[in-house]
Amino acid sequence: MSDTIETLSWVGGASDGFLRLIDQTLLPLELRTIDCRNVESVWNAIKQLQVRGAPAIGIAAAYGIIVGIQNASVNSLEKRFYDVAQYLASSRPTAVNLFWAIDRMKHRYESSKISANRGSSEDLTQILNELFSEARKIHEEDRAICRAIGNYGQSIIKNGDVFITHCNAGGLATADYGTALAVFFTAAELGKKISVYADETRPLLQGARLTAWELMQRGINVTLICDSMAAMVMRQGKANGVIVGADRIAANGDTANKIGTYGLAISANVHNIPFYVAAPVSTFDLSLQDGAEIPIEERNADEICCSFGKRTAPENVNVYNPAFDVTPANYIAGIITEKGIISPVNKENIKKIITN
Ligand code: MRU
């Protein structure tokens, strides 16, 4: 997302290339990339949050399939493809974009198998090239989607507005430009004056480390607050809107996003402040009736007790560390997608926009 370094990029060709990622665990102190030349390193990068954010995880997984099958032989390709897909799907459970991207790759694999005659090394090259072009397409489409989300979303921003955001739904969480942050970036590009409070986002500080960094890089006025300060900021009348990203949205609009989002939505509703979600259509999971069905990732206790290397809680204390929570649809004023803004948020309106 930086002007010189992309969040994700592919270096080389389909058969000999690799995935290059900004290592987001090092930001904001160091802007450094890592190269993933095998599927294990892609899996680890997703698991360890070196690449994170729902759309970016999907793109990484699509390229992960390519590095995972590059060395397959004609005879091992079928098994290898499905093993790699299943392995990548086990990296993180909540963001549906991961499974969406893997499914797209599966469909492309099945159709390229039919068009190839099977059994020759030329067929192998053809299948690999087709899968590579699908991964590239997922990546490129996401850039356009983020711009469209920004364009629709900026309509809710007035000159002088102050918004709160949580976690990081910016260029680092997508191919480029972001979802929630795209709304701010587009409004600013159109000359609207916008200020943002960034929740630091315990326990891994994506808001402090990534969102504050991205907004500052783009010259947007940002003020960092602890998550627990957001309600007070609202009560003091310092903010007039909230926009967050999403990891999975059920058919009725219930939305999973970074832990702390639900509390933020409750506070916004109590203070009569509109609470928006910005997300691509690929974040909707219409197979789930409501948010109760969304799988919530639980992460290691050390993220709370020893984050960033320093122990801040007693040894062996019991810890509960869900990485996401679910905000009920009735707290959400609108969902900003690349196809338009869904408002009011309900099953019918979601279906109308998503399936058109
Ligand atoms: O655990 P993370 O950092 O992957 O969580 C990310 C979020 O919750 C984002 O808000 C969400 O993925 C939307 S990114 C456009």
mmCIF file of C-alpha atoms and ligand atoms in Angstrom:
data_model
loop_
_atom_site.group_PDB
_atom_site.id
_atom_site.type_symbol
_atom_site.label_atom_id
_atom_site.label_comp_id
_atom_site.label_asym_id
_atom_site.label_seq_id
_atom_site.Cartn_x
_atom_site.Cartn_y
_atom_site.Cartn_z
ATOM 1 C CA MET A 1 0.000 0.000 0.000
ATOM 2 C CA SER A 2 2.943 2.313 0.382
ATOM 3 C CA ASP A 3 3.718 4.237 -2.798
ATOM 4 C CA THR A 4 6.787 2.124 -3.379
ATOM 5 C CA ILE A 5 5.950 -1.214 -1.754
ATOM 6 C CA GLU A 6 2.767 -3.152 -2.341
ATOM 7 C CA THR A 7 0.943 -5.051 0.407
ATOM 8 C CA LEU A 8 1.182 -8.168 -1.783
ATOM 9 C CA SER A 9 2.930 -8.707 -5.084
ATOM 10 C CA TRP A 10 3.929 -11.617 -7.263
ATOM 11 C CA VAL A 11 7.517 -11.710 -8.417
ATOM 12 C CA GLY A 12 8.377 -13.712 -11.560
ATOM 13 C CA GLY A 13 6.285 -16.018 -13.702
ATOM 14 C CA ALA A 14 3.705 -18.661 -12.851
ATOM 15 C CA SER A 15 6.152 -21.558 -12.695
ATOM 16 C CA ASP A 16 9.134 -19.882 -11.041
ATOM 17 C CA GLY A 17 7.690 -16.887 -9.184
ATOM 18 C CA PHE A 18 6.871 -16.258 -5.542
ATOM 19 C CA LEU A 19 4.660 -14.118 -3.315
ATOM 20 C CA ARG A 20 6.157 -11.020 -1.734
ATOM 21 C CA LEU A 21 4.354 -9.500 1.262
ATOM 22 C CA ILE A 22 4.836 -6.544 3.566
ATOM 23 C CA ASP A 23 5.539 -8.123 6.966
ATOM 24 C CA GLN A 24 2.820 -6.307 8.915
ATOM 25 C CA THR A 25 4.060 -7.573 12.263
ATOM 26 C CA LEU A 26 7.062 -5.223 11.926
ATOM 27 C CA LEU A 27 5.104 -2.057 11.191
ATOM 28 C CA PRO A 28 5.307 0.804 11.909
ATOM 29 C CA LEU A 29 8.933 0.479 13.002
ATOM 30 C CA GLU A 30 10.120 -1.304 9.870
ATOM 31 C CA LEU A 31 8.683 -1.464 6.364
ATOM 32 C CA ARG A 32 10.114 -4.767 5.212
ATOM 33 C CA THR A 33 8.916 -7.512 2.880
ATOM 34 C CA ILE A 34 9.097 -11.286 3.136
ATOM 35 C CA ASP A 35 9.202 -13.698 0.211
ATOM 36 C CA CYS A 36 6.986 -16.788 0.325
ATOM 37 C CA ARG A 37 8.349 -19.473 -1.972
ATOM 38 C CA ASN A 38 6.343 -22.402 -0.611
ATOM 39 C CA VAL A 39 2.853 -22.957 0.732
ATOM 40 C CA GLU A 40 4.048 -23.412 4.318
ATOM 41 C CA SER A 41 5.464 -19.894 4.384
ATOM 42 C CA VAL A 42 2.171 -18.494 3.018
ATOM 43 C CA TRP A 43 0.216 -20.435 5.669
ATOM 44 C CA ASN A 44 2.516 -19.099 8.384
ATOM 45 C CA ALA A 45 2.321 -15.538 7.089
ATOM 46 C CA ILE A 46 -1.495 -15.708 7.305
ATOM 47 C CA LYS A 47 -1.489 -17.425 10.716
ATOM 48 C CA GLN A 48 1.080 -15.050 12.234
ATOM 49 C CA LEU A 49 -0.699 -11.978 10.764
ATOM 50 C CA GLN A 50 2.267 -10.969 8.618
ATOM 51 C CA VAL A 51 -0.495 -10.618 6.050
ATOM 52 C CA ARG A 52 -3.939 -9.928 7.502
ATOM 53 C CA GLY A 53 -7.287 -8.332 6.783
ATOM 54 C CA ALA A 54 -9.996 -10.334 5.043
ATOM 55 C CA PRO A 55 -9.384 -9.418 1.359
ATOM 56 C CA ALA A 56 -5.576 -9.607 1.685
ATOM 57 C CA ILE A 57 -5.804 -13.071 3.234
ATOM 58 C CA GLY A 58 -7.877 -14.238 0.250
ATOM 59 C CA ILE A 59 -5.359 -12.863 -2.251
ATOM 60 C CA ALA A 60 -2.453 -14.437 -0.337
ATOM 61 C CA ALA A 61 -4.195 -17.814 -0.339
ATOM 62 C CA ALA A 62 -4.822 -17.649 -4.097
ATOM 63 C CA TYR A 63 -1.109 -17.058 -4.708
ATOM 64 C CA GLY A 64 -0.330 -19.639 -2.001
ATOM 65 C CA ILE A 65 -1.970 -22.271 -4.178
ATOM 66 C CA ILE A 66 0.401 -21.344 -7.010
ATOM 67 C CA VAL A 67 3.566 -21.721 -4.917
ATOM 68 C CA GLY A 68 2.077 -24.906 -3.485
ATOM 69 C CA ILE A 69 1.655 -26.649 -6.839
ATOM 70 C CA GLN A 70 4.653 -25.310 -8.771
ATOM 71 C CA ASN A 71 6.646 -28.503 -8.190
ATOM 72 C CA ALA A 72 3.795 -30.945 -8.747
ATOM 73 C CA SER A 73 4.144 -33.565 -11.470
ATOM 74 C CA VAL A 74 1.425 -34.526 -13.924
ATOM 75 C CA ASN A 75 0.536 -37.460 -11.698
ATOM 76 C CA SER A 76 0.623 -35.657 -8.363
ATOM 77 C CA LEU A 77 -1.134 -32.442 -9.409
ATOM 78 C CA GLU A 78 -4.715 -33.420 -8.512
ATOM 79 C CA LYS A 79 -3.900 -34.560 -4.980
ATOM 80 C CA ARG A 80 -1.400 -31.772 -4.444
ATOM 81 C CA PHE A 81 -3.896 -29.093 -5.529
ATOM 82 C CA TYR A 82 -6.593 -30.243 -3.117
ATOM 83 C CA ASP A 83 -4.124 -30.828 -0.253
ATOM 84 C CA VAL A 84 -2.720 -27.322 -0.654
ATOM 85 C CA ALA A 85 -6.221 -25.796 -0.829
ATOM 86 C CA GLN A 86 -7.287 -27.619 2.327
ATOM 87 C CA TYR A 87 -4.091 -26.686 4.136
ATOM 88 C CA LEU A 88 -4.446 -22.979 3.346
ATOM 89 C CA ALA A 89 -8.096 -23.071 4.416
ATOM 90 C CA SER A 90 -6.944 -24.199 7.878
ATOM 91 C CA SER A 91 -4.903 -21.036 8.503
ATOM 92 C CA ARG A 92 -7.656 -18.760 9.876
ATOM 93 C CA PRO A 93 -11.375 -19.531 10.283
ATOM 94 C CA THR A 94 -13.313 -16.260 10.396
ATOM 95 C CA ALA A 95 -12.629 -14.175 7.281
ATOM 96 C CA VAL A 96 -14.753 -15.752 4.565
ATOM 97 C CA ASN A 97 -12.660 -14.121 1.823
ATOM 98 C CA LEU A 98 -10.067 -16.844 2.452
ATOM 99 C CA PHE A 99 -12.555 -19.608 1.567
ATOM 100 C CA TRP A 100 -14.087 -17.528 -1.212
ATOM 101 C CA ALA A 101 -10.697 -17.131 -2.918
ATOM 102 C CA ILE A 102 -9.839 -20.809 -2.482
ATOM 103 C CA ASP A 103 -13.225 -21.748 -3.978
ATOM 104 C CA ARG A 104 -12.562 -19.521 -6.975
ATOM 105 C CA MET A 105 -9.238 -21.278 -7.490
ATOM 106 C CA LYS A 106 -10.976 -24.671 -7.216
ATOM 107 C CA HIS A 107 -13.511 -23.726 -9.875
ATOM 108 C CA ARG A 108 -10.740 -22.519 -12.158
ATOM 109 C CA TYR A 109 -8.786 -25.711 -11.537
ATOM 110 C CA GLU A 110 -11.756 -27.875 -12.439
ATOM 111 C CA SER A 111 -12.493 -25.932 -15.645
ATOM 112 C CA SER A 112 -8.839 -25.823 -16.707
ATOM 113 C CA LYS A 113 -8.592 -29.589 -16.207
ATOM 114 C CA ILE A 114 -11.447 -30.050 -18.640
ATOM 115 C CA SER A 115 -9.929 -27.785 -21.284
ATOM 116 C CA ALA A 116 -6.509 -29.461 -20.956
ATOM 117 C CA ASN A 117 -6.264 -32.952 -22.424
ATOM 118 C CA ARG A 118 -4.660 -34.321 -19.248
ATOM 119 C CA GLY A 119 -1.570 -36.355 -18.887
ATOM 120 C CA SER A 120 1.156 -34.239 -20.471
ATOM 121 C CA SER A 121 3.583 -31.677 -19.112
ATOM 122 C CA GLU A 122 2.049 -29.102 -21.509
ATOM 123 C CA ASP A 123 -1.260 -29.655 -19.742
ATOM 124 C CA LEU A 124 0.436 -29.091 -16.415
ATOM 125 C CA THR A 125 1.848 -25.774 -17.639
ATOM 126 C CA GLN A 126 -1.539 -24.783 -19.030
ATOM 127 C CA ILE A 127 -3.329 -25.518 -15.755
ATOM 128 C CA LEU A 128 -0.698 -23.644 -13.753
ATOM 129 C CA ASN A 129 -0.954 -20.638 -16.088
ATOM 130 C CA GLU A 130 -4.733 -20.607 -15.816
ATOM 131 C CA LEU A 131 -4.612 -20.784 -12.030
ATOM 132 C CA PHE A 132 -2.032 -18.030 -11.966
ATOM 133 C CA SER A 133 -4.240 -15.828 -14.096
ATOM 134 C CA GLU A 134 -7.144 -16.476 -11.685
ATOM 135 C CA ALA A 135 -4.987 -15.475 -8.694
ATOM 136 C CA ARG A 136 -3.919 -12.315 -10.524
ATOM 137 C CA LYS A 137 -7.563 -11.591 -11.344
ATOM 138 C CA ILE A 138 -8.587 -11.904 -7.690
ATOM 139 C CA HIS A 139 -5.769 -9.512 -6.830
ATOM 140 C CA GLU A 140 -6.538 -6.951 -9.559
ATOM 141 C CA GLU A 141 -10.294 -7.073 -8.978
ATOM 142 C CA ASP A 142 -9.729 -6.194 -5.339
ATOM 143 C CA ARG A 143 -8.001 -2.945 -6.322
ATOM 144 C CA ALA A 144 -11.029 -1.894 -8.357
ATOM 145 C CA ILE A 145 -13.425 -3.025 -5.621
ATOM 146 C CA CYS A 146 -11.659 -0.868 -3.019
ATOM 147 C CA ARG A 147 -11.921 2.194 -5.282
ATOM 148 C CA ALA A 148 -15.637 1.537 -5.825
ATOM 149 C CA ILE A 149 -16.206 1.165 -2.068
ATOM 150 C CA GLY A 150 -14.388 4.474 -1.585
ATOM 151 C CA ASN A 151 -16.540 6.164 -4.205
ATOM 152 C CA TYR A 152 -19.845 4.979 -2.777
ATOM 153 C CA GLY A 153 -18.705 5.505 0.802
ATOM 154 C CA GLN A 154 -17.512 9.067 0.412
ATOM 155 C CA SER A 155 -21.140 10.122 -0.089
ATOM 156 C CA ILE A 156 -21.748 9.659 3.650
ATOM 157 C CA ILE A 157 -18.859 12.005 4.558
ATOM 158 C CA LYS A 158 -19.444 15.735 4.935
ATOM 159 C CA ASN A 159 -16.730 18.350 5.015
ATOM 160 C CA GLY A 160 -15.385 18.566 8.579
ATOM 161 C CA ASP A 161 -16.629 15.127 9.700
ATOM 162 C CA VAL A 162 -14.837 13.172 12.411
ATOM 163 C CA PHE A 163 -15.067 9.381 12.249
ATOM 164 C CA ILE A 164 -13.875 6.557 14.477
ATOM 165 C CA THR A 165 -12.449 3.358 13.004
ATOM 166 C CA HIS A 166 -11.319 0.089 14.564
ATOM 167 C CA CYS A 167 -8.581 -2.350 13.607
ATOM 168 C CA ASN A 168 -7.155 -1.854 10.113
ATOM 169 C CA ALA A 169 -9.320 -1.953 7.002
ATOM 170 C CA GLY A 170 -6.880 -0.054 4.809
ATOM 171 C CA GLY A 171 -4.479 -0.740 1.983
ATOM 172 C CA LEU A 172 -2.620 -3.193 4.183
ATOM 173 C CA ALA A 173 -5.751 -5.315 4.572
ATOM 174 C CA THR A 174 -6.518 -5.402 0.845
ATOM 175 C CA ALA A 175 -4.745 -5.299 -2.522
ATOM 176 C CA ASP A 176 -4.526 -1.561 -2.145
ATOM 177 C CA TYR A 177 -6.508 1.404 -0.722
ATOM 178 C CA GLY A 178 -8.719 -0.503 1.716
ATOM 179 C CA THR A 179 -12.417 -0.675 2.539
ATOM 180 C CA ALA A 180 -13.248 1.498 5.583
ATOM 181 C CA LEU A 181 -10.130 3.605 5.033
ATOM 182 C CA ALA A 182 -10.908 3.866 1.294
ATOM 183 C CA VAL A 183 -13.936 5.935 2.290
ATOM 184 C CA PHE A 184 -11.690 8.418 4.114
ATOM 185 C CA PHE A 185 -9.067 8.411 1.366
ATOM 186 C CA THR A 186 -11.653 9.113 -1.351
ATOM 187 C CA ALA A 187 -13.380 11.835 0.665
ATOM 188 C CA ALA A 188 -9.996 13.494 1.249
ATOM 189 C CA GLU A 189 -9.086 13.210 -2.452
ATOM 190 C CA LEU A 190 -12.355 14.986 -3.253
ATOM 191 C CA GLY A 191 -11.277 17.858 -1.010
ATOM 192 C CA LYS A 192 -13.428 17.057 2.037
ATOM 193 C CA LYS A 193 -11.774 17.740 5.353
ATOM 194 C CA ILE A 194 -11.946 14.573 7.437
ATOM 195 C CA SER A 195 -10.459 13.619 10.785
ATOM 196 C CA VAL A 196 -10.248 10.116 12.195
ATOM 197 C CA TYR A 197 -9.954 8.602 15.651
ATOM 198 C CA ALA A 198 -8.160 5.269 15.339
ATOM 199 C CA ASP A 199 -8.849 2.739 18.103
ATOM 200 C CA GLU A 200 -5.532 1.135 18.992
ATOM 201 C CA THR A 201 -7.249 -2.308 18.779
ATOM 202 C CA ARG A 202 -6.141 -4.604 21.543
ATOM 203 C CA PRO A 203 -4.472 -7.022 21.719
ATOM 204 C CA LEU A 204 -2.374 -6.799 18.543
ATOM 205 C CA LEU A 205 -2.694 -3.053 17.956
ATOM 206 C CA GLN A 206 -3.600 -3.076 14.273
ATOM 207 C CA GLY A 207 -5.184 0.355 14.784
ATOM 208 C CA ALA A 208 -2.104 1.893 16.390
ATOM 209 C CA ARG A 209 0.507 0.153 14.279
ATOM 210 C CA LEU A 210 -1.214 0.034 10.891
ATOM 211 C CA THR A 211 -4.220 2.365 10.634
ATOM 212 C CA ALA A 212 -2.529 5.345 12.280
ATOM 213 C CA TRP A 213 0.490 4.738 10.047
ATOM 214 C CA GLU A 214 -1.574 4.501 6.838
ATOM 215 C CA LEU A 215 -3.645 7.585 7.608
ATOM 216 C CA MET A 216 -0.553 9.619 8.451
ATOM 217 C CA GLN A 217 1.137 8.464 5.251
ATOM 218 C CA ARG A 218 -1.812 9.835 3.299
ATOM 219 C CA GLY A 219 -1.901 13.098 5.229
ATOM 220 C CA ILE A 220 -5.221 12.427 6.985
ATOM 221 C CA ASN A 221 -5.616 13.937 10.430
ATOM 222 C CA VAL A 222 -5.612 10.958 12.814
ATOM 223 C CA THR A 223 -5.806 10.781 16.588
ATOM 224 C CA LEU A 224 -4.949 7.523 18.317
ATOM 225 C CA ILE A 225 -7.118 6.378 21.243
ATOM 226 C CA CYS A 226 -7.288 3.234 23.363
ATOM 227 C CA ASP A 227 -10.341 1.097 22.544
ATOM 228 C CA SER A 228 -11.836 1.939 25.927
ATOM 229 C CA MET A 229 -11.818 5.664 25.117
ATOM 230 C CA ALA A 230 -14.174 5.515 22.148
ATOM 231 C CA ALA A 231 -17.380 5.734 24.232
ATOM 232 C CA MET A 232 -16.080 8.832 26.003
ATOM 233 C CA VAL A 233 -15.063 10.426 22.695
ATOM 234 C CA MET A 234 -18.636 9.880 21.465
ATOM 235 C CA ARG A 235 -20.196 11.219 24.641
ATOM 236 C CA GLN A 236 -18.060 14.339 24.364
ATOM 237 C CA GLY A 237 -19.444 14.927 20.878
ATOM 238 C CA LYS A 238 -16.047 14.608 19.280
ATOM 239 C CA ALA A 239 -17.110 12.090 16.594
ATOM 240 C CA ASN A 240 -20.074 11.980 14.250
ATOM 241 C CA GLY A 241 -19.663 8.573 12.618
ATOM 242 C CA VAL A 242 -17.982 5.175 12.736
ATOM 243 C CA ILE A 243 -16.764 3.046 9.823
ATOM 244 C CA VAL A 244 -15.177 -0.383 10.241
ATOM 245 C CA GLY A 245 -14.304 -3.274 7.933
ATOM 246 C CA ALA A 246 -15.667 -6.822 8.129
ATOM 247 C CA ASP A 247 -14.439 -10.406 8.079
ATOM 248 C CA ARG A 248 -17.740 -12.144 7.410
ATOM 249 C CA ILE A 249 -21.296 -10.880 6.993
ATOM 250 C CA ALA A 250 -24.225 -13.280 7.413
ATOM 251 C CA ALA A 251 -27.344 -13.223 5.209
ATOM 252 C CA ASN A 252 -29.192 -10.996 7.689
ATOM 253 C CA GLY A 253 -26.340 -8.451 7.942
ATOM 254 C CA ASP A 254 -24.839 -9.551 11.278
ATOM 255 C CA THR A 255 -21.159 -8.709 10.875
ATOM 256 C CA ALA A 256 -18.013 -10.285 12.284
ATOM 257 C CA ASN A 257 -15.077 -7.930 12.615
ATOM 258 C CA LYS A 258 -12.109 -7.450 14.931
ATOM 259 C CA ILE A 259 -12.825 -7.949 18.624
ATOM 260 C CA GLY A 260 -14.071 -4.686 20.091
ATOM 261 C CA THR A 261 -16.227 -3.781 17.093
ATOM 262 C CA TYR A 262 -19.427 -4.914 18.830
ATOM 263 C CA GLY A 263 -18.788 -2.673 21.835
ATOM 264 C CA LEU A 264 -18.043 0.215 19.514
ATOM 265 C CA ALA A 265 -21.358 -0.351 17.703
ATOM 266 C CA ILE A 266 -23.286 -0.407 20.978
ATOM 267 C CA SER A 267 -21.659 2.857 22.044
ATOM 268 C CA ALA A 268 -22.374 4.454 18.679
ATOM 269 C CA ASN A 269 -26.047 3.453 18.885
ATOM 270 C CA VAL A 270 -26.408 4.732 22.457
ATOM 271 C CA HIS A 271 -24.958 8.062 21.319
ATOM 272 C CA ASN A 272 -27.026 8.223 18.112
ATOM 273 C CA ILE A 273 -23.939 8.089 15.929
ATOM 274 C CA PRO A 274 -24.266 6.205 12.630
ATOM 275 C CA PHE A 275 -22.212 3.018 12.546
ATOM 276 C CA TYR A 276 -21.180 1.817 9.065
ATOM 277 C CA VAL A 277 -19.452 -1.291 7.757
ATOM 278 C CA ALA A 278 -17.427 -1.182 4.528
ATOM 279 C CA ALA A 279 -16.796 -4.527 2.818
ATOM 280 C CA PRO A 280 -16.624 -6.167 -0.589
ATOM 281 C CA VAL A 281 -19.341 -8.558 -1.740
ATOM 282 C CA SER A 282 -16.847 -11.414 -1.205
ATOM 283 C CA THR A 283 -17.140 -10.834 2.567
ATOM 284 C CA PHE A 284 -20.823 -11.849 2.572
ATOM 285 C CA ASP A 285 -21.607 -15.440 3.453
ATOM 286 C CA LEU A 286 -25.213 -15.917 2.427
ATOM 287 C CA SER A 287 -25.072 -19.558 3.512
ATOM 288 C CA LEU A 288 -25.214 -18.355 7.124
ATOM 289 C CA GLN A 289 -28.608 -17.156 8.351
ATOM 290 C CA ASP A 290 -27.182 -14.963 11.102
ATOM 291 C CA GLY A 291 -24.077 -14.059 13.043
ATOM 292 C CA ALA A 292 -24.426 -16.890 15.553
ATOM 293 C CA GLU A 293 -23.209 -19.240 12.811
ATOM 294 C CA ILE A 294 -19.985 -17.322 12.104
ATOM 295 C CA PRO A 295 -16.921 -19.231 13.350
ATOM 296 C CA ILE A 296 -14.875 -17.048 15.673
ATOM 297 C CA GLU A 297 -11.134 -17.561 15.814
ATOM 298 C CA GLU A 298 -9.575 -17.920 19.252
ATOM 299 C CA ARG A 299 -5.913 -17.049 19.405
ATOM 300 C CA ASN A 300 -2.990 -17.745 21.665
ATOM 301 C CA ALA A 301 -3.054 -16.439 25.262
ATOM 302 C CA ASP A 302 0.394 -14.909 24.799
ATOM 303 C CA GLU A 303 -1.112 -12.244 22.558
ATOM 304 C CA ILE A 304 -2.800 -10.851 25.651
ATOM 305 C CA CYS A 305 -0.257 -11.732 28.356
ATOM 306 C CA CYS A 306 2.990 -11.123 26.483
ATOM 307 C CA SER A 307 2.182 -9.045 23.454
ATOM 308 C CA PHE A 308 5.261 -7.639 21.775
ATOM 309 C CA GLY A 309 7.603 -9.594 24.005
ATOM 310 C CA LYS A 310 6.866 -8.134 27.419
ATOM 311 C CA ARG A 311 4.879 -10.104 30.008
ATOM 312 C CA THR A 312 2.012 -7.979 31.316
ATOM 313 C CA ALA A 313 0.008 -10.602 33.252
ATOM 314 C CA PRO A 314 0.830 -13.301 35.801
ATOM 315 C CA GLU A 315 2.231 -16.587 34.486
ATOM 316 C CA ASN A 316 -0.509 -19.214 34.003
ATOM 317 C CA VAL A 317 -3.443 -16.809 34.345
ATOM 318 C CA ASN A 318 -6.565 -18.020 32.512
ATOM 319 C CA VAL A 319 -7.065 -16.128 29.263
ATOM 320 C CA TYR A 320 -9.907 -15.876 26.746
ATOM 321 C CA ASN A 321 -8.767 -14.423 23.420
ATOM 322 C CA PRO A 322 -11.451 -14.360 20.699
ATOM 323 C CA ALA A 323 -10.048 -12.449 17.724
ATOM 324 C CA PHE A 324 -13.434 -11.286 16.401
ATOM 325 C CA ASP A 325 -16.931 -10.453 17.590
ATOM 326 C CA VAL A 326 -20.278 -10.128 15.862
ATOM 327 C CA THR A 327 -22.218 -6.886 15.576
ATOM 328 C CA PRO A 328 -25.971 -7.440 15.113
ATOM 329 C CA ALA A 329 -27.383 -5.981 11.890
ATOM 330 C CA ASN A 330 -29.751 -3.670 13.748
ATOM 331 C CA TYR A 331 -26.794 -1.637 15.021
ATOM 332 C CA ILE A 332 -25.487 -1.045 11.485
ATOM 333 C CA ALA A 333 -26.712 2.054 9.619
ATOM 334 C CA GLY A 334 -25.368 0.823 6.292
ATOM 335 C CA ILE A 335 -22.974 -1.580 4.602
ATOM 336 C CA ILE A 336 -20.834 0.096 1.953
ATOM 337 C CA THR A 337 -20.001 -2.331 -0.868
ATOM 338 C CA GLU A 338 -18.576 -1.990 -4.373
ATOM 339 C CA LYS A 339 -22.143 -2.334 -5.669
ATOM 340 C CA GLY A 340 -23.669 0.381 -3.513
ATOM 341 C CA ILE A 341 -24.674 1.096 0.070
ATOM 342 C CA ILE A 342 -27.040 -1.385 1.706
ATOM 343 C CA SER A 343 -29.353 0.542 4.005
ATOM 344 C CA PRO A 344 -31.388 -0.332 5.966
ATOM 345 C CA VAL A 345 -29.438 -3.513 6.585
ATOM 346 C CA ASN A 346 -31.731 -6.500 6.189
ATOM 347 C CA LYS A 347 -31.881 -9.783 4.325
ATOM 348 C CA GLU A 348 -33.908 -8.443 1.397
ATOM 349 C CA ASN A 349 -31.723 -5.396 0.763
ATOM 350 C CA ILE A 350 -28.560 -7.485 1.066
ATOM 351 C CA LYS A 351 -29.822 -10.007 -1.450
ATOM 352 C CA LYS A 352 -30.921 -7.270 -3.845
ATOM 353 C CA ILE A 353 -27.478 -5.608 -3.935
ATOM 354 C CA ILE A 354 -25.311 -8.717 -3.701
ATOM 355 C CA THR A 355 -27.007 -10.727 -6.392
ATOM 356 C CA ASN A 356 -27.479 -7.970 -8.949
HETATM 357 O O1 MRU B 1 -6.981 -10.182 12.699
HETATM 358 P P1 MRU B 1 -6.983 -9.266 11.523
HETATM 359 O O2 MRU B 1 -5.983 -8.157 11.644
HETATM 360 O O3 MRU B 1 -6.861 -10.012 10.220
HETATM 361 O O4 MRU B 1 -8.425 -8.599 11.542
HETATM 362 C C1 MRU B 1 -8.761 -7.736 10.494
HETATM 363 C C2 MRU B 1 -10.066 -7.074 10.641
HETATM 364 O O5 MRU B 1 -10.817 -7.339 11.548
HETATM 365 C C3 MRU B 1 -10.473 -6.121 9.549
HETATM 366 O O6 MRU B 1 -11.300 -5.130 10.055
HETATM 367 C C4 MRU B 1 -11.234 -6.890 8.460
HETATM 368 O O7 MRU B 1 -10.507 -8.006 8.031
HETATM 369 C C5 MRU B 1 -11.537 -6.031 7.289
HETATM 370 S S1 MRU B 1 -10.128 -5.692 6.299
HETATM 371 C C6 MRU B 1 -10.610 -4.791 4.950
#
